[in-house]
């Protein structure tokens, strides 16, 4: 019998409300290995809320989240954190590197949490993001763009099925933003990870094979009017 590979990441009918405000109304999506999907939408449309649910940083009020075919939203916090480390890479606008760990040790965090650290792969990724030889530096001595490149390497270090990136270049200047986005997409292609990229930046969205627009709590086919 032919085995069908499950999506890298999928969500079914996610609904999330804060008080009287319903932010997501039954959002479903599938992200496949090697695919780059951009998510756009006005400020406050629920992009970060969606990514937090997909990454298991929050639990949906209704709906289901699957990581490489395995139900994620019903796992307890500890097990979810361990599974996340091995299956999902996260990149945010802020790098969230740990200041008192070296660059290399930061990149090794997901692998350690997942129980399979791979220093060689981590060094390879650091070289790929242009930081060969900087593994023993502390994050504090790096530039903003360099720190974000470390965050990209860290997101891919444990061979995740999917990378979730929320405005990953939002704190960078134009040139650094392009470099970081290109590296994220390139490395994900090399490792076969799917990428879900939240961005306001049309130039970054051009990296995507598919663009999803979030509006009024749902994906819409029509481009929202930001006017
Ligand atoms: N923990 C929370 N408690 C209450 N309201 C929240 C919470 N998290 C998000 N919201 C609300 O949900 C809505 C969507 O927020 P979210 O951060 O997902 O938007 P976004 O699309 O990421 O916006 P931006 O482009 O500005 O980052 C907003 O109205 C926000 O105030
Ligand atoms: Mg946001």
CSV table of N, CA, C and O and ligand atoms in Angstrom, one decimal, residues 18 23 42-49 200, ligand 1:
chain,number,residue,atom,x,y,z
A,18,UNK,N,-10.9,36.6,22.0
A,18,UNK,CA,-10.5,37.2,23.2
A,18,UNK,C,-11.7,38.1,23.7
A,18,UNK,O,-12.0,39.1,23.0
A,23,UNK,N,-11.2,36.5,16.9
A,23,UNK,CA,-10.0,36.9,16.0
A,23,UNK,C,-9.9,35.9,14.9
A,23,UNK,O,-9.7,36.3,13.7
A,42,UNK,N,-4.2,42.9,7.5
A,42,UNK,CA,-4.0,44.1,8.2
A,42,UNK,C,-3.5,43.9,9.6
A,42,UNK,O,-3.7,42.8,10.1
A,43,UNK,N,-3.0,44.9,10.2
A,43,UNK,CA,-2.6,44.8,11.6
A,43,UNK,C,-3.8,44.5,12.5
A,43,UNK,O,-4.9,45.0,12.3
A,44,UNK,N,-3.7,43.5,13.4
A,44,UNK,CA,-4.8,43.1,14.2
A,44,UNK,C,-5.7,42.0,13.6
A,44,UNK,O,-6.7,41.6,14.2
A,45,UNK,N,-5.3,41.5,12.4
A,45,UNK,CA,-6.2,40.6,11.7
A,45,UNK,C,-6.0,39.1,12.3
A,45,UNK,O,-6.7,38.2,11.9
A,46,UNK,N,-5.0,39.0,13.1
A,46,UNK,CA,-4.9,37.6,13.8
A,46,UNK,C,-3.7,36.8,13.3
A,46,UNK,O,-3.7,35.6,13.6
A,47,UNK,N,-2.8,37.4,12.5
A,47,UNK,CA,-1.7,36.6,12.0
A,47,UNK,C,-0.8,36.0,13.1
A,47,UNK,O,-0.5,34.8,13.0
A,48,UNK,N,-0.4,36.9,14.1
A,48,UNK,CA,0.4,36.3,15.2
A,48,UNK,C,-0.4,35.3,16.0
A,48,UNK,O,0.2,34.3,16.4
A,49,UNK,N,-1.7,35.6,16.2
A,49,UNK,CA,-2.5,34.7,17.0
A,49,UNK,C,-2.5,33.3,16.3
A,49,UNK,O,-2.3,32.3,16.9
A,200,UNK,N,4.4,41.8,6.3
A,200,UNK,CA,3.7,43.0,5.6
A,200,UNK,C,4.4,43.4,4.3
A,200,UNK,O,3.9,44.2,3.6
B,1,LIG,N1,-3.7,37.5,24.6
B,1,LIG,C1,-4.5,38.3,24.1
B,1,LIG,N2,-5.5,38.9,24.8
B,1,LIG,C2,-6.4,39.7,24.3
B,1,LIG,N3,-6.5,40.1,23.0
B,1,LIG,C3,-5.5,39.6,22.2
B,1,LIG,C4,-4.5,38.7,22.7
B,1,LIG,N4,-3.7,38.3,21.6
B,1,LIG,C5,-4.2,39.0,20.6
B,1,LIG,N5,-5.3,39.8,20.9
B,1,LIG,C6,-6.1,40.6,20.0
B,1,LIG,O1,-6.3,39.8,18.8
B,1,LIG,C7,-6.3,40.6,17.6
B,1,LIG,C8,-5.3,40.0,16.7
B,1,LIG,O2,-4.0,40.2,17.2
B,1,LIG,P1,-2.7,39.6,16.4
B,1,LIG,O3,-1.5,40.0,17.3
B,1,LIG,O4,-2.9,38.2,16.1
B,1,LIG,O5,-2.7,40.5,15.1
B,1,LIG,P2,-1.7,40.6,13.9
B,1,LIG,O6,-2.4,40.3,12.6
B,1,LIG,O7,-0.5,39.8,14.2
B,1,LIG,O8,-1.3,42.1,13.9
B,1,LIG,P3,0.1,42.8,13.6
B,1,LIG,O9,0.2,42.9,12.1
B,1,LIG,O10,0.0,44.2,14.1
B,1,LIG,O11,1.2,42.1,14.2
B,1,LIG,C9,-5.9,42.0,18.1
B,1,LIG,O12,-7.1,42.7,18.2
B,1,LIG,C10,-5.3,41.8,19.5
B,1,LIG,O13,-5.6,42.9,20.3
